[in-house]
Amino acid sequence: MTARFAIAGSGPAGCYLADALARAAPGAVIDVFERLDEPFGLVRFGVAPDHEATRAITRVLRRPFDKGVARLHLGVEVGRDISLAFLRRDYDAVALATGAPVNRRLGVPGEELAEPSGRFIRWINGHPEAAPPAHLAGAGRAVVIGAGNVALDAVRLLAKHREIGCLNPLALERIDLLIRGGPEDVRFTPSELVEIGELAVAWPQLDAFDDATGEAAALLKEFAARPSGQGIPIRFHFRTRATAFLGAGRLETVETNRGALPADLAVTCIGYEKASVDGIHPTGPEIEPGLYAAGWAARGPNGTIPTNRTEARTLAQRMVARVGREPSSTA
Ligand SMILES: Cc1cc2nc3c(=O)[nH]c(=O)nc-3n(C[C@H](O)[C@H](O)[C@H](O)COP(=O)(O)OP(=O)(O)OC[C@H]3O[C@@H](n4cnc5c(N)ncnc54)[C@H](O)[C@@H]3O)c2cc1C
């Protein structure tokens, strides 16, 4: 009998899984349901617009649909337009590849005056559900909070605001980057840091330090040794936590454990959390017999796009091997 697989979500995890299932079970029915009218998840709405080479990976992600080995159903949200129980009855196995769409919160007073990175970066990328930040016009000082690549993406895009249509109304003169730990704790990848160091419109401003090891820390040390540059200073503040966002109706100040910073815009880049689908909260690659999870829905918000491909191959093998050996539905 022809095996039937359903996947919720068409980000890298869903697309790589569809491809891997088609290879592991040639001739199987593979249906991918995507809640938005556009596919490819964060590759379309998260990856920075100036990272064209990374965004071009959509050419790979679309292959199973172009080849006709899987079907893509856009504008269908599992849990709203079609129930998980229905899918589990109608398919031999179902996988949630629904990402980690919830912005993590700092939990400090006035946080509603700050932009969570999920919304901010989605808005820059034209996501249909992301509202523009309020009070963008003329904003001269931005604070970015975070120690990972999304924070560096936000800093870089803000620095290049003159080149990015929707950010044109900004008039940034300074960007402050708040990092909770020290230089040894950052999760920046070296290539993203190198891009900051090569910006023509901005320059990294750091105090010298000498007690950290690792490739990222070495680059930060090299930044600290540079003379002042041209354009917008990007001030790195280590061991600095935002403790409150203050302002009357709009942001005016970010309070930190080391003092107050004037700010017209603040972007929090502190991670994401998974969401439940039809009452099921994905906990790992195998949730229940016949119900699986892939990508960020399985593992949480970490790893790069290729990580999803490697994992999809392993998961597809497991799903195919189990079809026929276990009931697909507990509904
Ligand atoms: C701002 C940002 C920038 C990044 N930049 C890079 C980068 O440059 N390079 C890199 O390697 N990695 C990058 N990453 C990481 C990369 O995007 C992730 O590894 C990858 O997107 C995770 O894939 P996923 O399919 O699990 O989740 P997602 O890409 O989030 O895809 C989930 C999909 O599921 C859909 N969905 C959700 N719920 C439902 C539902 N109930 N029914 C149907 N569909 C649903 C969503 O609409 C979405 O299309 C970035 C991440 C972020 C947040």
CSV table of C-alpha atoms and ligand atoms in Angstrom, one decimal:
chain,number,residue,atom,x,y,z
A,1,MET,CA,0.0,0.0,0.0
A,2,THR,CA,1.2,3.6,-0.7
A,3,ALA,CA,2.5,5.2,2.4
A,4,ARG,CA,1.1,8.6,3.3
A,5,PHE,CA,3.0,11.4,5.1
A,6,ALA,CA,1.8,14.8,6.2
A,7,ILE,CA,4.1,17.7,7.3
A,8,ALA,CA,2.9,20.9,9.0
A,9,GLY,CA,5.2,23.8,8.0
A,10,SER,CA,7.2,24.5,4.9
A,11,GLY,CA,10.4,26.0,6.5
A,12,PRO,CA,13.7,24.3,5.8
A,13,ALA,CA,12.8,21.5,8.2
A,14,GLY,CA,9.5,20.7,6.4
A,15,CYS,CA,11.0,20.9,3.0
A,16,TYR,CA,14.1,18.9,3.7
A,17,LEU,CA,11.9,16.3,5.4
A,18,ALA,CA,9.6,16.1,2.4
A,19,ASP,CA,12.6,15.6,0.2
A,20,ALA,CA,14.1,12.9,2.4
A,21,LEU,CA,10.8,11.0,2.7
A,22,ALA,CA,10.5,11.0,-1.1
A,23,ARG,CA,13.9,9.5,-1.3
A,24,ALA,CA,13.4,7.0,1.4
A,25,ALA,CA,9.9,5.9,0.2
A,26,PRO,CA,9.7,6.5,-3.5
A,27,GLY,CA,6.0,6.8,-4.6
A,28,ALA,CA,4.7,7.8,-1.2
A,29,VAL,CA,2.1,10.5,-0.9
A,30,ILE,CA,3.7,13.5,0.9
A,31,ASP,CA,1.6,16.6,1.7
A,32,VAL,CA,3.1,19.7,3.2
A,33,PHE,CA,0.7,22.2,4.8
A,34,GLU,CA,1.8,25.8,5.3
A,35,ARG,CA,-0.2,28.4,7.2
A,36,LEU,CA,1.1,31.3,5.2
A,37,ASP,CA,0.5,32.0,1.5
A,38,GLU,CA,4.3,31.9,0.9
A,39,PRO,CA,6.5,28.9,1.7
A,40,PHE,CA,10.0,28.5,3.2
A,41,GLY,CA,9.6,29.9,6.8
A,42,LEU,CA,12.5,31.8,8.1
A,43,VAL,CA,14.5,31.5,4.9
A,44,ARG,CA,11.8,33.8,3.4
A,45,PHE,CA,10.9,35.9,6.5
A,46,GLY,CA,13.9,35.6,8.9
A,47,VAL,CA,17.2,35.5,7.0
A,48,ALA,CA,18.4,39.1,6.5
A,49,PRO,CA,17.6,40.6,3.1
A,50,ASP,CA,21.3,41.4,2.5
A,51,HIS,CA,22.2,37.7,2.8
A,52,GLU,CA,21.2,36.9,-0.7
A,53,ALA,CA,23.3,33.7,-1.0
A,54,THR,CA,21.6,32.2,2.1
A,55,ARG,CA,18.1,33.2,0.8
A,56,ALA,CA,18.9,31.5,-2.5
A,57,ILE,CA,18.6,28.1,-0.7
A,58,THR,CA,14.9,28.3,-1.6
A,59,ARG,CA,16.0,26.9,-4.9
A,60,VAL,CA,16.9,23.7,-3.1
A,61,LEU,CA,13.9,23.8,-0.7
A,62,ARG,CA,11.4,23.9,-3.6
A,63,ARG,CA,12.8,20.9,-5.4
A,64,PRO,CA,10.4,18.2,-4.0
A,65,PHE,CA,7.4,20.3,-5.1
A,66,ASP,CA,8.9,21.2,-8.5
A,67,LYS,CA,9.7,17.5,-9.1
A,68,GLY,CA,6.2,16.5,-8.1
A,69,VAL,CA,7.3,14.1,-5.4
A,70,ALA,CA,5.5,16.2,-2.7
A,71,ARG,CA,2.5,18.5,-2.7
A,72,LEU,CA,2.6,22.0,-1.0
A,73,HIS,CA,-0.7,23.3,0.3
A,74,LEU,CA,-0.4,27.0,1.1
A,75,GLY,CA,-2.7,29.0,3.4
A,76,VAL,CA,-3.6,25.9,5.5
A,77,GLU,CA,-2.9,26.1,9.2
A,78,VAL,CA,-2.8,22.8,11.0
A,79,GLY,CA,-4.9,23.3,14.2
A,80,ARG,CA,-7.1,26.0,12.5
A,81,ASP,CA,-8.0,25.0,9.0
A,82,ILE,CA,-7.3,21.3,9.4
A,83,SER,CA,-7.0,19.4,12.7
A,84,LEU,CA,-4.1,17.3,13.8
A,85,ALA,CA,-6.5,14.5,14.6
A,86,PHE,CA,-7.8,14.5,11.0
A,87,LEU,CA,-4.2,14.4,9.7
A,88,ARG,CA,-3.3,11.5,12.0
A,89,ARG,CA,-6.3,9.5,10.9
A,90,ASP,CA,-5.7,10.2,7.2
A,91,TYR,CA,-1.9,9.7,7.0
A,92,ASP,CA,0.4,7.0,8.2
A,93,ALA,CA,2.7,9.5,9.9
A,94,VAL,CA,2.5,13.3,10.6
A,95,ALA,CA,5.4,15.6,11.4
A,96,LEU,CA,5.3,19.0,13.0
A,97,ALA,CA,7.9,21.3,11.3
A,98,THR,CA,6.2,24.4,12.7
A,99,GLY,CA,9.4,26.2,14.0
A,100,ALA,CA,9.7,28.2,17.2
A,101,PRO,CA,7.6,31.3,16.4
A,102,VAL,CA,7.1,32.8,19.9
A,103,ASN,CA,9.5,35.6,20.9
A,104,ARG,CA,11.2,35.0,24.2
A,105,ARG,CA,10.7,37.9,26.7
A,106,LEU,CA,13.2,39.6,29.0
A,107,GLY,CA,10.5,40.0,31.6
A,108,VAL,CA,11.5,43.5,32.6
A,109,PRO,CA,9.2,46.6,33.1
A,110,GLY,CA,8.2,48.5,29.9
A,111,GLU,CA,9.1,45.7,27.6
A,112,GLU,CA,6.2,46.5,25.3
A,113,LEU,CA,8.2,49.6,24.3
A,114,ALA,CA,10.8,47.4,22.7
A,115,GLU,CA,10.6,45.4,19.4
A,116,PRO,CA,11.0,41.7,19.7
A,117,SER,CA,13.4,40.5,16.9
A,118,GLY,CA,10.9,38.0,15.5
A,119,ARG,CA,8.5,40.8,14.7
A,120,PHE,CA,11.2,43.3,13.7
A,121,ILE,CA,13.1,41.1,11.2
A,122,ARG,CA,9.8,39.6,9.9
A,123,TRP,CA,8.6,43.2,9.2
A,124,ILE,CA,11.8,44.0,7.4
A,125,ASN,CA,11.2,40.9,5.3
A,126,GLY,CA,7.6,41.8,4.5
A,127,HIS,CA,5.9,39.2,6.6
A,128,PRO,CA,2.1,39.7,6.2
A,129,GLU,CA,1.4,39.6,9.9
A,130,ALA,CA,4.3,41.8,11.2
A,131,ALA,CA,3.3,45.3,12.1
A,132,PRO,CA,5.9,48.1,11.6
A,133,PRO,CA,7.6,49.5,14.7
A,134,ALA,CA,5.9,52.6,16.0
A,135,HIS,CA,7.9,55.9,16.0
A,136,LEU,CA,10.5,54.9,13.5
A,137,ALA,CA,10.8,58.2,11.7
A,138,GLY,CA,13.8,60.2,12.8
A,139,ALA,CA,15.0,57.7,15.4
A,140,GLY,CA,18.6,58.6,16.1
A,141,ARG,CA,19.6,56.0,18.8
A,142,ALA,CA,19.0,52.3,18.7
A,143,VAL,CA,19.7,49.7,21.4
A,144,VAL,CA,20.0,46.0,20.4
A,145,ILE,CA,20.0,43.3,23.0
A,146,GLY,CA,21.5,39.9,22.4
A,147,ALA,CA,24.6,37.9,21.9
A,148,GLY,CA,23.8,35.8,18.9
A,149,ASN,CA,23.7,36.2,15.1
A,150,VAL,CA,20.1,37.6,15.1
A,151,ALA,CA,21.4,40.5,17.2
A,152,LEU,CA,24.2,41.0,14.8
A,153,ASP,CA,21.7,40.9,11.9
A,154,ALA,CA,19.6,43.6,13.6
A,155,VAL,CA,22.7,45.7,14.2
A,156,ARG,CA,24.0,45.4,10.6
A,157,LEU,CA,20.6,46.1,9.1
A,158,LEU,CA,20.1,49.2,11.3
A,159,ALA,CA,23.6,50.4,10.4
A,160,LYS,CA,22.7,50.0,6.7
A,161,HIS,CA,19.3,51.6,7.2
A,162,ARG,CA,19.8,54.0,4.3
A,163,GLU,CA,20.1,51.1,1.9
A,164,ILE,CA,17.0,49.2,3.2
A,165,GLY,CA,13.7,50.8,1.9
A,166,CYS,CA,11.6,50.3,5.0
A,167,LEU,CA,14.3,51.5,7.3
A,168,ASN,CA,14.9,54.7,5.4
A,169,PRO,CA,12.9,56.9,7.9
A,170,LEU,CA,15.5,56.2,10.6
A,171,ALA,CA,18.3,58.7,11.1
A,172,LEU,CA,20.6,56.6,13.3
A,173,GLU,CA,23.7,58.2,14.8
A,174,ARG,CA,24.5,55.5,17.3
A,175,ILE,CA,23.8,51.8,18.0
A,176,ASP,CA,24.3,50.3,21.4
A,177,LEU,CA,24.6,46.5,21.6
A,178,LEU,CA,23.9,45.1,25.1
A,179,ILE,CA,25.5,41.7,25.8
A,180,ARG,CA,24.7,40.0,29.1
A,181,GLY,CA,28.0,38.0,29.3
A,182,GLY,CA,31.6,38.8,28.5
A,183,PRO,CA,33.5,38.5,25.2
A,184,GLU,CA,34.0,34.8,25.9
A,185,ASP,CA,30.3,34.2,26.1
A,186,VAL,CA,29.1,35.5,22.8
A,187,ARG,CA,27.4,33.2,20.3
A,188,PHE,CA,28.3,35.3,17.2
A,189,THR,CA,29.7,33.3,14.3
A,190,PRO,CA,33.0,34.8,13.1
A,191,SER,CA,31.7,35.5,9.6
A,192,GLU,CA,28.8,37.6,11.0
A,193,LEU,CA,31.4,39.6,13.1
A,194,VAL,CA,33.7,40.1,10.1
A,195,GLU,CA,30.7,41.7,8.3
A,196,ILE,CA,30.3,44.2,11.2
A,197,GLY,CA,34.0,45.0,11.0
A,198,GLU,CA,33.7,45.6,7.2
A,199,LEU,CA,30.7,48.0,7.3
A,200,ALA,CA,31.4,51.1,5.3
A,201,VAL,CA,28.7,53.1,7.2
A,202,ALA,CA,29.5,52.1,10.8
A,203,TRP,CA,32.3,50.9,13.0
A,204,PRO,CA,32.5,48.7,16.1
A,205,GLN,CA,33.5,50.6,19.3
A,206,LEU,CA,34.8,48.4,22.1
A,207,ASP,CA,37.0,48.9,25.2
A,208,ALA,CA,40.1,46.8,25.2
A,209,PHE,CA,40.0,43.5,27.1
A,210,ASP,CA,42.5,40.6,27.5
A,211,ASP,CA,40.9,37.7,29.3
A,212,ALA,CA,39.0,35.8,26.6
A,213,THR,CA,39.7,33.0,24.2
A,214,GLY,CA,38.0,31.8,21.0
A,215,GLU,CA,37.6,32.9,17.4
A,216,ALA,CA,34.8,35.5,18.1
A,217,ALA,CA,36.7,36.9,21.1
A,218,ALA,CA,39.8,37.3,18.9
A,219,LEU,CA,37.9,39.3,16.4
A,220,LEU,CA,36.4,41.4,19.1
A,221,LYS,CA,39.9,42.1,20.5
A,222,GLU,CA,41.0,43.2,17.0
A,223,PHE,CA,38.0,45.5,16.8
A,224,ALA,CA,38.9,47.0,20.2
A,225,ALA,CA,42.5,47.8,18.9
A,226,ARG,CA,41.2,49.7,15.9
A,227,PRO,CA,41.2,53.6,15.9
A,228,SER,CA,37.8,55.3,15.7
A,229,GLY,CA,36.1,54.8,12.4
A,230,GLN,CA,33.7,56.6,10.1
A,231,GLY,CA,29.9,56.7,10.4
A,232,ILE,CA,27.7,55.2,13.0
A,233,PRO,CA,29.5,53.9,16.2
A,234,ILE,CA,28.3,50.4,17.2
A,235,ARG,CA,29.1,50.4,20.9
A,236,PHE,CA,29.5,46.8,22.4
A,237,HIS,CA,28.5,46.8,26.1
A,238,PHE,CA,29.6,43.5,27.8
A,239,ARG,CA,28.1,42.3,31.0
A,240,THR,CA,25.2,44.6,30.6
A,241,ARG,CA,21.6,43.7,31.1
A,242,ALA,CA,18.5,45.8,30.2
A,243,THR,CA,16.5,46.2,33.4
A,244,ALA,CA,13.7,48.5,32.2
A,245,PHE,CA,12.4,50.3,29.1
A,246,LEU,CA,11.2,53.8,30.0
A,247,GLY,CA,9.1,56.4,28.1
A,248,ALA,CA,5.8,58.1,28.0
A,249,GLY,CA,4.0,56.3,25.1
A,250,ARG,CA,7.2,55.8,23.2
A,251,LEU,CA,10.7,54.6,24.2
A,252,GLU,CA,13.0,57.2,25.6
A,253,THR,CA,15.5,55.3,27.8
A,254,VAL,CA,16.8,51.8,28.2
A,255,GLU,CA,17.9,51.3,31.8
A,256,THR,CA,20.7,48.8,32.4
A,257,ASN,CA,22.6,47.4,35.4
A,258,ARG,CA,25.4,49.9,34.3
A,259,GLY,CA,23.4,53.0,33.8
A,260,ALA,CA,20.8,54.5,31.5
A,261,LEU,CA,21.0,54.8,27.7
A,262,PRO,CA,18.9,57.2,25.7
A,263,ALA,CA,17.1,55.2,22.9
A,264,ASP,CA,14.4,55.8,20.3
A,265,LEU,CA,14.3,52.1,19.3
A,266,ALA,CA,15.2,48.9,21.1
A,267,VAL,CA,15.3,45.4,19.5
A,268,THR,CA,15.4,42.4,21.8
A,269,CYS,CA,17.1,39.4,20.2
A,270,ILE,CA,17.0,36.9,23.0
A,271,GLY,CA,15.6,33.8,21.3
A,272,TYR,CA,12.4,32.0,20.5
A,273,GLU,CA,10.1,29.4,21.9
A,274,LYS,CA,8.0,26.6,20.3
A,275,ALA,CA,4.2,26.9,20.0
A,276,SER,CA,1.7,24.1,20.5
A,277,VAL,CA,-0.3,22.8,17.6
A,278,ASP,CA,-3.8,21.6,18.4
A,279,GLY,CA,-2.8,21.1,22.0
A,280,ILE,CA,0.3,19.2,21.3
A,281,HIS,CA,3.6,20.8,22.4
A,282,PRO,CA,6.5,19.3,20.4
A,283,THR,CA,9.2,18.0,22.7
A,284,GLY,CA,11.6,16.1,20.5
A,285,PRO,CA,11.7,14.3,17.2
A,286,GLU,CA,9.3,11.6,18.3
A,287,ILE,CA,6.2,12.9,20.2
A,288,GLU,CA,3.9,9.9,20.1
A,289,PRO,CA,3.6,6.8,17.8
A,290,GLY,CA,2.9,8.2,14.3
A,291,LEU,CA,3.6,11.8,15.4
A,292,TYR,CA,7.0,13.4,14.9
A,293,ALA,CA,8.6,16.8,14.9
A,294,ALA,CA,11.4,18.3,12.8
A,295,GLY,CA,13.7,21.3,12.9
A,296,TRP,CA,13.2,24.0,15.5
A,297,ALA,CA,9.9,22.4,16.6
A,298,ALA,CA,11.9,19.3,17.6
A,299,ARG,CA,15.1,20.8,18.8
A,300,GLY,CA,14.4,24.4,19.7
A,301,PRO,CA,15.8,27.5,18.1
A,302,ASN,CA,19.4,26.7,17.4
A,303,GLY,CA,21.6,25.4,14.6
A,304,THR,CA,21.9,26.5,11.0
A,305,ILE,CA,19.8,25.7,7.9
A,306,PRO,CA,22.0,22.7,6.9
A,307,THR,CA,21.4,21.2,10.4
A,308,ASN,CA,17.8,20.7,9.4
A,309,ARG,CA,18.8,18.8,6.3
A,310,THR,CA,21.0,16.3,8.2
A,311,GLU,CA,18.3,15.7,10.8
A,312,ALA,CA,15.6,15.3,8.2
A,313,ARG,CA,17.4,12.4,6.6
A,314,THR,CA,17.6,10.6,9.9
A,315,LEU,CA,14.0,11.3,10.8
A,316,ALA,CA,12.7,10.2,7.4
A,317,GLN,CA,14.4,6.9,7.7
A,318,ARG,CA,12.8,6.4,11.1
A,319,MET,CA,9.3,7.4,9.9
A,320,VAL,CA,9.5,5.2,6.9
A,321,ALA,CA,10.8,2.2,8.9
A,322,ARG,CA,7.9,2.5,11.4
A,323,VAL,CA,5.1,2.8,8.9
A,324,GLY,CA,3.0,-0.3,9.1
A,325,ARG,CA,4.7,-1.3,12.3
A,326,GLU,CA,2.6,0.9,14.6
A,327,PRO,CA,-0.8,2.6,14.7
A,328,SER,CA,-0.6,6.1,13.2
A,329,SER,CA,-3.3,7.7,15.3
A,330,THR,CA,-4.3,7.8,18.9
A,331,ALA,CA,-7.2,10.1,18.0
B,1,LIG,C1,16.2,36.2,12.2
B,1,LIG,C2,16.8,34.9,11.8
B,1,LIG,C3,17.8,34.8,10.9
B,1,LIG,C4,18.4,33.6,10.5
B,1,LIG,N1,19.4,33.6,9.6
B,1,LIG,C5,20.0,32.5,9.3
B,1,LIG,C6,21.1,32.4,8.4
B,1,LIG,O1,21.5,33.5,7.8
B,1,LIG,N2,21.7,31.2,8.1
B,1,LIG,C7,21.3,30.1,8.7
B,1,LIG,O2,21.8,29.0,8.5
B,1,LIG,N3,20.2,30.0,9.6
B,1,LIG,C8,19.6,31.2,9.9
B,1,LIG,N4,18.6,31.2,10.8
B,1,LIG,C9,18.1,29.9,11.3
B,1,LIG,C10,17.2,29.2,10.4
B,1,LIG,O3,16.3,30.2,9.9
B,1,LIG,C11,16.5,28.0,11.0
B,1,LIG,O4,17.5,27.0,11.3
B,1,LIG,C12,15.4,27.4,10.2
B,1,LIG,O5,14.6,28.3,9.6
B,1,LIG,C13,14.5,26.5,11.1
B,1,LIG,O6,13.7,25.8,10.2
B,1,LIG,P1,12.2,25.3,10.6
B,1,LIG,O7,11.6,24.7,9.4
B,1,LIG,O8,12.3,24.4,11.8
B,1,LIG,O9,11.4,26.6,11.1
B,1,LIG,P2,10.8,27.8,10.3
B,1,LIG,O10,11.8,28.3,9.3
B,1,LIG,O11,10.4,28.8,11.3
B,1,LIG,O12,9.6,27.2,9.5
B,1,LIG,C14,8.3,26.9,10.2
B,1,LIG,C15,7.2,27.0,9.1
B,1,LIG,O13,6.0,26.4,9.7
B,1,LIG,C16,4.9,27.2,9.4
B,1,LIG,N5,3.9,27.0,10.4
B,1,LIG,C17,3.9,27.3,11.7
B,1,LIG,N6,2.8,26.8,12.4
B,1,LIG,C18,2.1,26.1,11.4
B,1,LIG,C19,0.9,25.4,11.4
B,1,LIG,N7,0.2,25.2,12.6
B,1,LIG,N8,0.4,24.9,10.3
B,1,LIG,C20,1.1,25.0,9.1
B,1,LIG,N9,2.3,25.7,9.0
B,1,LIG,C21,2.8,26.2,10.2
B,1,LIG,C22,5.5,28.7,9.5
B,1,LIG,O14,4.7,29.6,8.8
B,1,LIG,C23,6.8,28.4,8.8
B,1,LIG,O15,6.7,28.6,7.4
B,1,LIG,C24,18.0,32.4,11.1
B,1,LIG,C25,16.9,32.5,12.1
B,1,LIG,C26,16.4,33.7,12.4
B,1,LIG,C27,15.3,33.7,13.5
